[in-house]
Coordinates of C-alpha atoms and ligand atoms in Angstrom, one line a residue:
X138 CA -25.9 -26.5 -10.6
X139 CA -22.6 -28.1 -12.4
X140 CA -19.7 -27.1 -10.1
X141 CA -17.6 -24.6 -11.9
X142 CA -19.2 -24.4 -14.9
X143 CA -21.0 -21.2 -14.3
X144 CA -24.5 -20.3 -15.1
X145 CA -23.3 -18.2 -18.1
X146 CA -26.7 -16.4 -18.1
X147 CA -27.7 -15.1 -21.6
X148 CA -29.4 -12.1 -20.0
X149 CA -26.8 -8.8 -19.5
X150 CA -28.3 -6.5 -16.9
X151 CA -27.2 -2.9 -16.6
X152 CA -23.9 -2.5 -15.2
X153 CA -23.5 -2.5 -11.0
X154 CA -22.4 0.9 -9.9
X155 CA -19.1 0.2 -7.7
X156 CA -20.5 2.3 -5.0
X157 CA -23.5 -0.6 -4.6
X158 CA -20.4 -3.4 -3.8
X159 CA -18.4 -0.9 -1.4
X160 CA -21.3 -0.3 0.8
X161 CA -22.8 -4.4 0.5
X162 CA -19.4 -5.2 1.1
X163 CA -19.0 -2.7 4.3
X164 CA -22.2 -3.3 5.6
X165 CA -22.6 -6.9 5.7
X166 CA -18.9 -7.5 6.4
X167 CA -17.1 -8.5 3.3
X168 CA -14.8 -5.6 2.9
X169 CA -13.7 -2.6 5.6
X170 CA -11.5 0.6 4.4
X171 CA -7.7 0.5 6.3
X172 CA -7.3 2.3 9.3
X173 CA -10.9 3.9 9.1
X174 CA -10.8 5.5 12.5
X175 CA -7.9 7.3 11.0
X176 CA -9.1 8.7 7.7
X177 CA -7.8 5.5 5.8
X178 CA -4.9 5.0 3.5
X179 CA -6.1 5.0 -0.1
X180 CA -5.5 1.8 -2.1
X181 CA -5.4 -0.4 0.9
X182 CA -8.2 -2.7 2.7
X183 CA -9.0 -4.8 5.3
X184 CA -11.2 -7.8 4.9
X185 CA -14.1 -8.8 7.6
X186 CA -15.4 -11.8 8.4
X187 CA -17.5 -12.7 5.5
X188 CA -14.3 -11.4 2.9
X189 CA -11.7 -13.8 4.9
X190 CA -14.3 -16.7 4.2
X191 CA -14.5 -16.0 0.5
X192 CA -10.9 -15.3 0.1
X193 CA -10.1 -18.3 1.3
X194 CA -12.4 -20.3 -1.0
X195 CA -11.2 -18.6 -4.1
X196 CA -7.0 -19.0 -2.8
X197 CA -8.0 -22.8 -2.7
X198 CA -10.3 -23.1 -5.6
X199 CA -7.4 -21.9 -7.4
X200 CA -4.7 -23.6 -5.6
X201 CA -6.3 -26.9 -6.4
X202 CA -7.5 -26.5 -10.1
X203 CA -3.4 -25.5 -10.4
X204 CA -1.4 -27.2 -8.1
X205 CA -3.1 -30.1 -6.3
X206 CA -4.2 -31.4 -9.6
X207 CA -1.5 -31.2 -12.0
X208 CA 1.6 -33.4 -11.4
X209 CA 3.7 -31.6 -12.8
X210 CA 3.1 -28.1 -10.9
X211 CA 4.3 -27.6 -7.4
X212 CA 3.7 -24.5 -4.9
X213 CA 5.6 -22.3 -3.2
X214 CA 5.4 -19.8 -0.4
X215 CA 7.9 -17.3 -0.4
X216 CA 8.5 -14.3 1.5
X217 CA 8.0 -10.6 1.0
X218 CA 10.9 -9.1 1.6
X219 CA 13.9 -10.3 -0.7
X220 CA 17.5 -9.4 -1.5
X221 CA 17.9 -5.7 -3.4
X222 CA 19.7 -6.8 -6.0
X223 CA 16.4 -9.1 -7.0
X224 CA 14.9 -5.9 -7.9
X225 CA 17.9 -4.9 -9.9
X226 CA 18.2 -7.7 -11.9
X227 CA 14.2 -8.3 -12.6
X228 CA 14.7 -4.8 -14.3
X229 CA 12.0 -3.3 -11.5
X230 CA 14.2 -0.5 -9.8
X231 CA 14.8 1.2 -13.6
X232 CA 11.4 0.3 -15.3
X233 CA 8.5 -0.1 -13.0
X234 CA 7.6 3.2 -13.8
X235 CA 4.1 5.0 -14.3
X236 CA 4.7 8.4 -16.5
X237 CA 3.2 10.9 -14.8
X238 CA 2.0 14.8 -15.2
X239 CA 0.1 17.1 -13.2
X240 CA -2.3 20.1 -13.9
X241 CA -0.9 23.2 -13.3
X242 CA -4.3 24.8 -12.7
X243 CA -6.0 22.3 -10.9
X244 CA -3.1 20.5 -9.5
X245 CA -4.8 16.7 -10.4
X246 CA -2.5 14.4 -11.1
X247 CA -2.6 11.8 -13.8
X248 CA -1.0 8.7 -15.9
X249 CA -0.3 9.8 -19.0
X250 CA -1.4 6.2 -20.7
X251 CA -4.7 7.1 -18.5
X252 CA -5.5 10.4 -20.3
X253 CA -7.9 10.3 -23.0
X254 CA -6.1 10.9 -26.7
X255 CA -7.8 14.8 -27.2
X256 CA -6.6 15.7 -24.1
X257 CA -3.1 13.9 -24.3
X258 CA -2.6 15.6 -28.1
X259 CA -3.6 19.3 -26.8
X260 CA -1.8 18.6 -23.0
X261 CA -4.6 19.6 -21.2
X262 CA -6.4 18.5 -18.0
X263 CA -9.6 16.1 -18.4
X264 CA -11.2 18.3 -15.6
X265 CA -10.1 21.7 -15.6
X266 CA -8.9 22.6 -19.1
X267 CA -5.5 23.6 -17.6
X268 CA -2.3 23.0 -19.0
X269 CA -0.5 19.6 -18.0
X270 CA 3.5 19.7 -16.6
X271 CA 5.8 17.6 -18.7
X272 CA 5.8 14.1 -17.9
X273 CA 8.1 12.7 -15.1
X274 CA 8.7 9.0 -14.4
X275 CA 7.3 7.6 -10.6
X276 CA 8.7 4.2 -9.6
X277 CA 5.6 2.1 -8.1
X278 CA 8.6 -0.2 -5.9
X279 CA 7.4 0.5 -2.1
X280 CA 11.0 0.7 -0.2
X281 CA 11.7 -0.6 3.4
X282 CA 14.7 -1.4 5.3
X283 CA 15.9 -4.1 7.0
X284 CA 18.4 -4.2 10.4
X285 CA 18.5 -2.5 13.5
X286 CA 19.9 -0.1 13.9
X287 CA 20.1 3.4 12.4
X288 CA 22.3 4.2 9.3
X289 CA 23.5 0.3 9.0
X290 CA 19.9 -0.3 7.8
X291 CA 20.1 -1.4 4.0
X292 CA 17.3 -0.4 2.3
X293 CA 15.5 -2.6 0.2
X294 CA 12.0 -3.4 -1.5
X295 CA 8.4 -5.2 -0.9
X296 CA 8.2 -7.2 -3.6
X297 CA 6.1 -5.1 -6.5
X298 CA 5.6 -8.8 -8.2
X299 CA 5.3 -12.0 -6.3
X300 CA 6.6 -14.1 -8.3
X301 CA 9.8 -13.1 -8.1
X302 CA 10.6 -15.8 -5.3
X303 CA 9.8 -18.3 -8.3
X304 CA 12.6 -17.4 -9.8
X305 CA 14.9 -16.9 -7.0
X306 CA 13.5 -20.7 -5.5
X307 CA 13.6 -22.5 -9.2
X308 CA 16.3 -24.1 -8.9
X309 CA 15.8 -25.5 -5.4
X310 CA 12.3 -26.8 -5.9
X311 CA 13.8 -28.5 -9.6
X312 CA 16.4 -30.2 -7.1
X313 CA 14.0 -31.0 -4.1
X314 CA 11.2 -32.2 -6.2
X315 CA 13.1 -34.1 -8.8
X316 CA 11.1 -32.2 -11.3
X317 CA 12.1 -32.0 -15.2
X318 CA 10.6 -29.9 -17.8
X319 CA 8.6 -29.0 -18.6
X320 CA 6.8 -28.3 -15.2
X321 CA 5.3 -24.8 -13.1
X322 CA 5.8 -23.4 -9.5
X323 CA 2.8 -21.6 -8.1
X324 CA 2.8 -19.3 -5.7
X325 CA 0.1 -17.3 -3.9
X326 CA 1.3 -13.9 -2.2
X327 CA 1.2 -10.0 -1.2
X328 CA 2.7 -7.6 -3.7
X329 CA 3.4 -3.6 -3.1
X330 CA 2.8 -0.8 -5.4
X331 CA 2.7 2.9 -4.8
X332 CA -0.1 3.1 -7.8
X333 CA -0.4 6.7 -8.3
X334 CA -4.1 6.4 -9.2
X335 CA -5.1 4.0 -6.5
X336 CA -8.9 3.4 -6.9
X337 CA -12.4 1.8 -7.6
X338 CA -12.2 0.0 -4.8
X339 CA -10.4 -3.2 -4.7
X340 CA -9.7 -3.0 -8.6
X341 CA -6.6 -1.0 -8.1
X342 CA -4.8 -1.2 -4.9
X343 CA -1.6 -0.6 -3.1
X344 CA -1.1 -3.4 -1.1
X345 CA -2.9 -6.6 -2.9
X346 CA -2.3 -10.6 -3.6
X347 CA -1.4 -12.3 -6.7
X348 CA -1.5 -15.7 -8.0
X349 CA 1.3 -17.0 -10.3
X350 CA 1.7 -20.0 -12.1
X351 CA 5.5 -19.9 -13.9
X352 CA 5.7 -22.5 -16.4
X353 CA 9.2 -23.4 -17.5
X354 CA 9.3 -24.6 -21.0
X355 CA 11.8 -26.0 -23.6
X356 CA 12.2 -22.9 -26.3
X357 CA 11.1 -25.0 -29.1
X358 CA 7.9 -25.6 -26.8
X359 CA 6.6 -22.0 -25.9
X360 CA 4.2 -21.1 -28.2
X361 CA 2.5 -24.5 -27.6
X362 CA 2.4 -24.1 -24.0
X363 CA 1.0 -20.4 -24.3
X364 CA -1.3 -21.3 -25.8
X365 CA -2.2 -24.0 -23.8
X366 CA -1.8 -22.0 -20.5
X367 CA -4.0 -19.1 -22.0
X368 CA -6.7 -21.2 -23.2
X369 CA -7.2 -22.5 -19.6
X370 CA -6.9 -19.9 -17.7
X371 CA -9.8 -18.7 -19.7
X372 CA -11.6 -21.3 -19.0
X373 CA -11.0 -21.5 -15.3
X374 CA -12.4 -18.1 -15.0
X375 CA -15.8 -18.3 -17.5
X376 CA -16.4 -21.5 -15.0
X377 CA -16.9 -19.3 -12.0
X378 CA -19.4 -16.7 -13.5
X379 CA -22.6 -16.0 -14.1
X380 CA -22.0 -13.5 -17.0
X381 CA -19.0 -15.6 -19.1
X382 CA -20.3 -13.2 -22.2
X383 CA -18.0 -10.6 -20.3
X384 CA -14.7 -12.2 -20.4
X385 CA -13.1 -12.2 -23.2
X386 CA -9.2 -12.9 -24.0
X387 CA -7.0 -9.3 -25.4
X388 CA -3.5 -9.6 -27.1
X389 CA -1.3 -6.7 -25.9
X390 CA 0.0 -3.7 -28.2
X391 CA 3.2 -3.8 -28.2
X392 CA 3.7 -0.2 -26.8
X393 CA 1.5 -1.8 -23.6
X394 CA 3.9 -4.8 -22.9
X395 CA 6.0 -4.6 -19.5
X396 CA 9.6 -5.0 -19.6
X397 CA 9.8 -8.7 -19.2
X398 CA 7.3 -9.7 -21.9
X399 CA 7.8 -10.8 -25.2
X400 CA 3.7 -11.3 -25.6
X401 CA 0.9 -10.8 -23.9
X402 CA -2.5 -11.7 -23.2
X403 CA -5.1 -10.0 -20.9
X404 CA -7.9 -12.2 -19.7
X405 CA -10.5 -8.9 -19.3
X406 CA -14.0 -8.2 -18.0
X407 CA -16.2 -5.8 -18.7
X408 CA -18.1 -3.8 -15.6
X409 CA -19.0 -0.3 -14.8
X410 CA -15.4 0.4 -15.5
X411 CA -15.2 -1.0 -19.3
X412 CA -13.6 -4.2 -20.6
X413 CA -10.6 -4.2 -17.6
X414 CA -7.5 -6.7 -16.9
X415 CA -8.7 -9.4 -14.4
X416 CA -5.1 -11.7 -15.3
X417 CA -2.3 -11.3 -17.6
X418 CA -0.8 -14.1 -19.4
X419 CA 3.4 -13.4 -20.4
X420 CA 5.7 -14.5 -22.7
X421 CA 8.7 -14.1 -20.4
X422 CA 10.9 -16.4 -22.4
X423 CA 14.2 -16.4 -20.5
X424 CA 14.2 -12.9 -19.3
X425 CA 14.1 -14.0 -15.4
X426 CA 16.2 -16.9 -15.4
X427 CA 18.8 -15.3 -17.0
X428 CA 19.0 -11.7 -15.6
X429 CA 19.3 -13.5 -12.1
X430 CA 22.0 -15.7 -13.5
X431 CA 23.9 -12.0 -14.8
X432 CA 23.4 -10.7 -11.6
X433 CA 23.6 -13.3 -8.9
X434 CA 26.6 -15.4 -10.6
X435 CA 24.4 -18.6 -9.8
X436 CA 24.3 -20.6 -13.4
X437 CA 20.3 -21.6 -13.6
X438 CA 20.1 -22.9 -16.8
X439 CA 19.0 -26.5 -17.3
X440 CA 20.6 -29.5 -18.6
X441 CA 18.2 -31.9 -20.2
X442 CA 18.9 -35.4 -18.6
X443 CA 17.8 -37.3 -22.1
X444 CA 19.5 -35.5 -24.6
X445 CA 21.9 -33.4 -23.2
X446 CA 21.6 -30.0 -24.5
X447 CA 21.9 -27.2 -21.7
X448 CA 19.6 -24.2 -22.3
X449 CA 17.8 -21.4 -20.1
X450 CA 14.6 -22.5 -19.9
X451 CA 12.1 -20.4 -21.0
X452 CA 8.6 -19.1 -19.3
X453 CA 5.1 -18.8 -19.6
X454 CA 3.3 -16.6 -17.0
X455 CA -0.4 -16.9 -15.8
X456 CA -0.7 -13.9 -13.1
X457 CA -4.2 -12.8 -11.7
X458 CA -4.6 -11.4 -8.3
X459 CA -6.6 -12.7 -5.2
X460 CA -8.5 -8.8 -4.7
X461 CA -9.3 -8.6 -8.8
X462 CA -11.5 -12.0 -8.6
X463 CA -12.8 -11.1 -5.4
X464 CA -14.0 -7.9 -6.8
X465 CA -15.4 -9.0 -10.1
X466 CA -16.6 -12.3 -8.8
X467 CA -19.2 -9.6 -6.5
X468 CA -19.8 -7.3 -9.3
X469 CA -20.6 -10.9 -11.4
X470 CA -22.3 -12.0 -8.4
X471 CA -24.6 -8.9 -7.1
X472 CA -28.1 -8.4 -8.7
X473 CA -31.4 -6.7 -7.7
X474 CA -34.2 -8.6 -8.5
X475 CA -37.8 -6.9 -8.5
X476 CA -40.2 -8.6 -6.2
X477 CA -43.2 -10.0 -8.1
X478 CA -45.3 -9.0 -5.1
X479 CA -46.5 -5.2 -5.4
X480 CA -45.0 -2.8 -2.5
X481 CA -42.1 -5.3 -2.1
X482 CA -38.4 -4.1 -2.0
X483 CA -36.1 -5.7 -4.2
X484 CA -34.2 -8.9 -4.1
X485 CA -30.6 -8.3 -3.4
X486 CA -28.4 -11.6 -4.1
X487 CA -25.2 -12.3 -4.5
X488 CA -24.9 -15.2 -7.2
X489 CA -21.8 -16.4 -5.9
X490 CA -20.6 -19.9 -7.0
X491 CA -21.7 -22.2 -4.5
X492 CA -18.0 -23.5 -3.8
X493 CA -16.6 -19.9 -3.2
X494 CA -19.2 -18.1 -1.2
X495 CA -18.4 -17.7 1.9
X496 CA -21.3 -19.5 3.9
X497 CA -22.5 -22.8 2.7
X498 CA -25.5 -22.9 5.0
X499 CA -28.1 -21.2 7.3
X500 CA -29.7 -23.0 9.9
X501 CA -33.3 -21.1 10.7
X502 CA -35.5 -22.4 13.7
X503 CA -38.8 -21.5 12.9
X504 CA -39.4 -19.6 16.1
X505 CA -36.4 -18.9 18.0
X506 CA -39.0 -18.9 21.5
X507 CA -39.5 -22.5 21.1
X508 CA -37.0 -24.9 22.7
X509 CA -37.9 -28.3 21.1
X510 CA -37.1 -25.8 17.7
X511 CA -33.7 -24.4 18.8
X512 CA -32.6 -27.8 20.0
X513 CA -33.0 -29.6 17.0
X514 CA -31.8 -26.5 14.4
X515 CA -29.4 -26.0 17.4
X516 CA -28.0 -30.0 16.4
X517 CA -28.2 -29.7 12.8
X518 CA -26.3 -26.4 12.6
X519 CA -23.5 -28.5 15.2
X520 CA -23.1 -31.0 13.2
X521 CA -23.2 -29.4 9.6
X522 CA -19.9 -27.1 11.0
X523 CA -17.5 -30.5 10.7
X524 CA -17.9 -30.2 7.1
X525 CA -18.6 -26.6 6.1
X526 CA -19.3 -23.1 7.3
X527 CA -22.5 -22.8 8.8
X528 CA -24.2 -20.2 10.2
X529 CA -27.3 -20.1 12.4
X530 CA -29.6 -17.5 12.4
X531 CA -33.1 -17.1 14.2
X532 CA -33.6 -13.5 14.4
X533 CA -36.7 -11.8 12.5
X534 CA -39.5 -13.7 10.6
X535 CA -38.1 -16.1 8.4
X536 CA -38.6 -14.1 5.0
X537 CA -36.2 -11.6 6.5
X538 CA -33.6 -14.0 7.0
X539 CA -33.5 -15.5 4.0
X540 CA -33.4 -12.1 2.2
X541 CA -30.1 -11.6 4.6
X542 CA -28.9 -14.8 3.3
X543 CA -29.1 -14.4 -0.4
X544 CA -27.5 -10.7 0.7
X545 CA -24.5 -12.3 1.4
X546 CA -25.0 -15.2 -1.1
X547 CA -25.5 -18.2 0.9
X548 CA -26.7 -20.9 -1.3
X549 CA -29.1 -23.0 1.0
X550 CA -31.4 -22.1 3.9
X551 CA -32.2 -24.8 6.0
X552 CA -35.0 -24.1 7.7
X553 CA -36.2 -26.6 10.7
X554 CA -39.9 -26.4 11.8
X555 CA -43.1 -28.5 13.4
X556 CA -42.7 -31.5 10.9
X557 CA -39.1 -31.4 12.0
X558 CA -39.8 -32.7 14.9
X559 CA -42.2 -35.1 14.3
X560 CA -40.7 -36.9 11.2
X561 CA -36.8 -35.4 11.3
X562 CA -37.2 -33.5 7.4
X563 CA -36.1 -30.2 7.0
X564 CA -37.1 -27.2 4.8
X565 CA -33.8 -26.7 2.4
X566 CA -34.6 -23.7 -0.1
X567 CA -31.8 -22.8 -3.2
X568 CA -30.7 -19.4 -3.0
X569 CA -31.3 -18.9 -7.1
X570 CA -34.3 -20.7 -8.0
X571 CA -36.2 -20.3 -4.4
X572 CA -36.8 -23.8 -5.1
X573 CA -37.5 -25.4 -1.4
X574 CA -37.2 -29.2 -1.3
X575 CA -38.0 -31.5 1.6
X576 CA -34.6 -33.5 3.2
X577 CA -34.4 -36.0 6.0
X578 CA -31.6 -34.5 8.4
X579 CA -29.8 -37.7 7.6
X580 CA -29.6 -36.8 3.7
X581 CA -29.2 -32.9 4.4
X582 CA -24.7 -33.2 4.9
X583 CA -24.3 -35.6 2.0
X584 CA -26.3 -33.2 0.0
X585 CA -24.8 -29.8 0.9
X586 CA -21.5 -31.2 0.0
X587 CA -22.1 -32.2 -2.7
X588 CA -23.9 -29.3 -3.7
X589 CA -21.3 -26.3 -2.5
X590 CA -18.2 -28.1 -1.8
X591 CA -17.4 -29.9 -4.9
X592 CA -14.9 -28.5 -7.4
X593 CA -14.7 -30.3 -10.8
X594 CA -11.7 -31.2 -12.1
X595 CA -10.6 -29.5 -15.5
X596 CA -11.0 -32.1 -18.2
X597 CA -7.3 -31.7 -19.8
X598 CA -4.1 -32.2 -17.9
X599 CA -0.4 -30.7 -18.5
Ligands
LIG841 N1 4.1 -10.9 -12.5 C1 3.4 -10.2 -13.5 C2 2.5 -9.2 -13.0 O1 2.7 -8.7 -11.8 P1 0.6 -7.6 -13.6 O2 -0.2 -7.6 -14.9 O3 1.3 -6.3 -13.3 O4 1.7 -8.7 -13.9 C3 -0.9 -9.3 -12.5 O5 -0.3 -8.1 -12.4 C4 -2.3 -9.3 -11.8 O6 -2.2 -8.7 -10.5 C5 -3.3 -8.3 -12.5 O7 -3.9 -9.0 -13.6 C6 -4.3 -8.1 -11.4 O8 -5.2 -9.1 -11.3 C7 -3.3 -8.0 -10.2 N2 -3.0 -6.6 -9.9 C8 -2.0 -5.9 -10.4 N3 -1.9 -4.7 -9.9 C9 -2.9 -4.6 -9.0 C10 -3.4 -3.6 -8.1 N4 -2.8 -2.4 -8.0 N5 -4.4 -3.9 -7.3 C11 -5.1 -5.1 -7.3 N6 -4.7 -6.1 -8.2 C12 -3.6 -5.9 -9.0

């Protein structure tokens, strides 16, 4: 399989139910609710030891295609908490509002851009009928405070967007990095909302992470590097699914655009839940740098070392979020596929891109009572770990375990048997196809990595 391209399958299957990735993701350690033993705290997850792998692979899938290969982006790591006054000026404290109203019958609660148009035009609840309250705006900023001791505490925010410390780091990183425009800061980082609607799972969450890319442009540049910016972010994401046919690119309304943005595009994809936002892309234009100039008294405009002129630059914004891919990349990912053999259950696999799932690997001794067997898998599985995640596995007949594999979407089972120890070749079987192919031990690491750790660079540059 090409690395990154996808598979792009032509064939749409019925949409996964959400309730099918929960459990998956529960059960074989992908995702766990917060603070279970409690009751939980809606909108806000853990991740188990399967998730952390994933996560990790799609952070620096990411962090590569946007920072590590484009000389003119850098990253950043800022921190959570920041300065109030950031909030002030990025507009947040007065318009990071959702417009609520409640039912006065039923006492549900909803977002009024949430409720269909009949029931919107006759102000009625979708479940009950009853009459809705009049709307009332909720500010989504989660506050905290910061110092010791009681009363001298000042209160301040975590950050409801992370790329805020772009802003507030720009003109350091221009300095320290002796960067001119047009170039981007990346970032990768928590944000906060108290979403009044927190729900389907990861989609919508209270506590999730972002990826920004802030691209700071020359005005007379923008549109060009919009588009530019748009176009590839596309891309990037139709090159790590199987079903690219549900992606699709949606310009924003102008009644739907967020404070900050002049234009907008939503990268979308369509599951159970429709055709949903999975990254926006934002015409910022000089909105951030210059509110924090207004409010901090810093001057962060830019003065062109060529020609002279002295202007705010402006900004293009690519923002997705860590949780979103994870979740779509497993409702892509997830299939049930009918066993051709009569009586047999299903097929559950996870299609995951090679490079992102989370185990590269499984190393199977045939029999796990033989010691010749587990000595030599024992080896292999030892010395496939300096390179990628492996896992060894030699509980249950063998069928079983690959079926546990392709669960959790590991693409290769290794499997080391009789003819193992006479001639050193191992079983390797591809998680899609089934395909099994037979690999000298010596071949078998050169040929994983290749396979599942490869990521291929975009064919354009900035
Ligand atoms: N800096 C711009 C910004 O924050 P946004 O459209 O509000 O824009 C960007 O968020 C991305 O962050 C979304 O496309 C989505 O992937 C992710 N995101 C936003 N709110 C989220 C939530 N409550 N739970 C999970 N992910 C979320």
């Amino acid at each position: 399989m090409p690395q990154t391209e996808g598979r792009n399958l032509a064939v749409d299957t019925a949409p996964v139910p959400i309730e099918k990735i929960a459990s998956l993701a529960k059960r074989r350690g992908f995702v766990y609710p917060n603070s279970e033993i409690y009751g939980g705290v809606s909108g806000i997850y853990d991740f188990g030891p399967l998730g952390v792998e994933l996560r990790n692979n799609i952070r620096r899938y990411w962090w590569w295609s946007m920072v590590q290969t484009n000389d003119n982006v850098v990253g950043i790591e800022g921190a959570i908490i920041t300065h109030p006054r950031v909030w002030e000026a990025s507009g947040h404290v007065d318009n990071f509002v959702d417009r609520l109203v409640d039912c006065k019958n039923c006492k549900r609660r909803y977002r009024i851009d949430h409720l269909p148009p009949e029931n919107l035009e006759q102000n009625t609840c979708p479940e009950c009928g009853g009459e809705l309250t009049e709307p009332r705006n909720f500010n989504l900023m989660m506050e905290t405070y910061v110092g010791v001791i009681e009363g001298d505490k000042a209160k301040t925010y975590l950050r409801g967007e992370a790329c805020q410390n772009i802003y507030l780091d720009y003109d350091n990183v221009r300095s320290s990095s002796r960067l001119q425009i047009p170039f981007g800061i990346c970032q990768i980082g928590k944000a906060f909302r108290n979403e009044v609607t927190p729900g389907n799972f990861l989609f919508r969450q209270r506590e999730f992470e972002q990826w920004d890319l802030q691209f700071f442009v020359h005005p007379s540049e923008m549109q060009r590097w919009f588009d530019y910016w748009k176009h590839r972010r596309f891309e990037w994401y139709k090159g790590i699914l199987n079903h690219g046919d549900r992606l699709r690119l949606r310009a924003h309304a102008p009644d739907e655009l967020a404070h900050y943005a002049k234009q907008a595009f939503d990268i979308e994809y369509r599951s159970i839940l429709g055709w949903q936002e999975w990254e926006g892309i934002h015409w910022r234009q000089d909105w951030d740098l210059s509110r924090h100039s207004q409010y901090s008294g810093k001057d962060l405009s830019y003065t062109d070392p060529a020609t002279k002129e002295k202007y705010v630059p402006w900004i293009v914004e690519t923002s997705g979020g860590v949780d979103r891919t994870f979740f779509f990349l497993l409702l892509d990912a997830y299939e049930e596929e009918p066993d051709a053999a009569a009586g047999k259950e299903p097929r559950t696999v996870l299609h995951l891109h090679p490079t992102l799932a989370p185990i590269k690997a499984a190393v199977l001794p045939l029999q796990k009572n033989n010691a010749e067997l587990v000595t030599a898998a024992t080896a292999l599985h030892k010395r496939l770990q300096r390179q990628m995640v492996s896992q060894y596995d030699d509980s249950g007949s063998i069928g079983r375990r690959y079926r546990r594999q392709d669960e959790i979407g590991t693409p290769y089972c290794v499997t080391v048997d009789f003819q193992t120890l006479e001639d050193q070749t191992v079983t390797v079987r591809e998680r899609d196809s089934m395909d099994q192919i037979r690999l000298h031990v010596s071949e078998l690491p050169p040929y994983l990595s290749e396979h599942t750790l490869q990521f291929s660079a975009y064919d354009g540059d900035s």
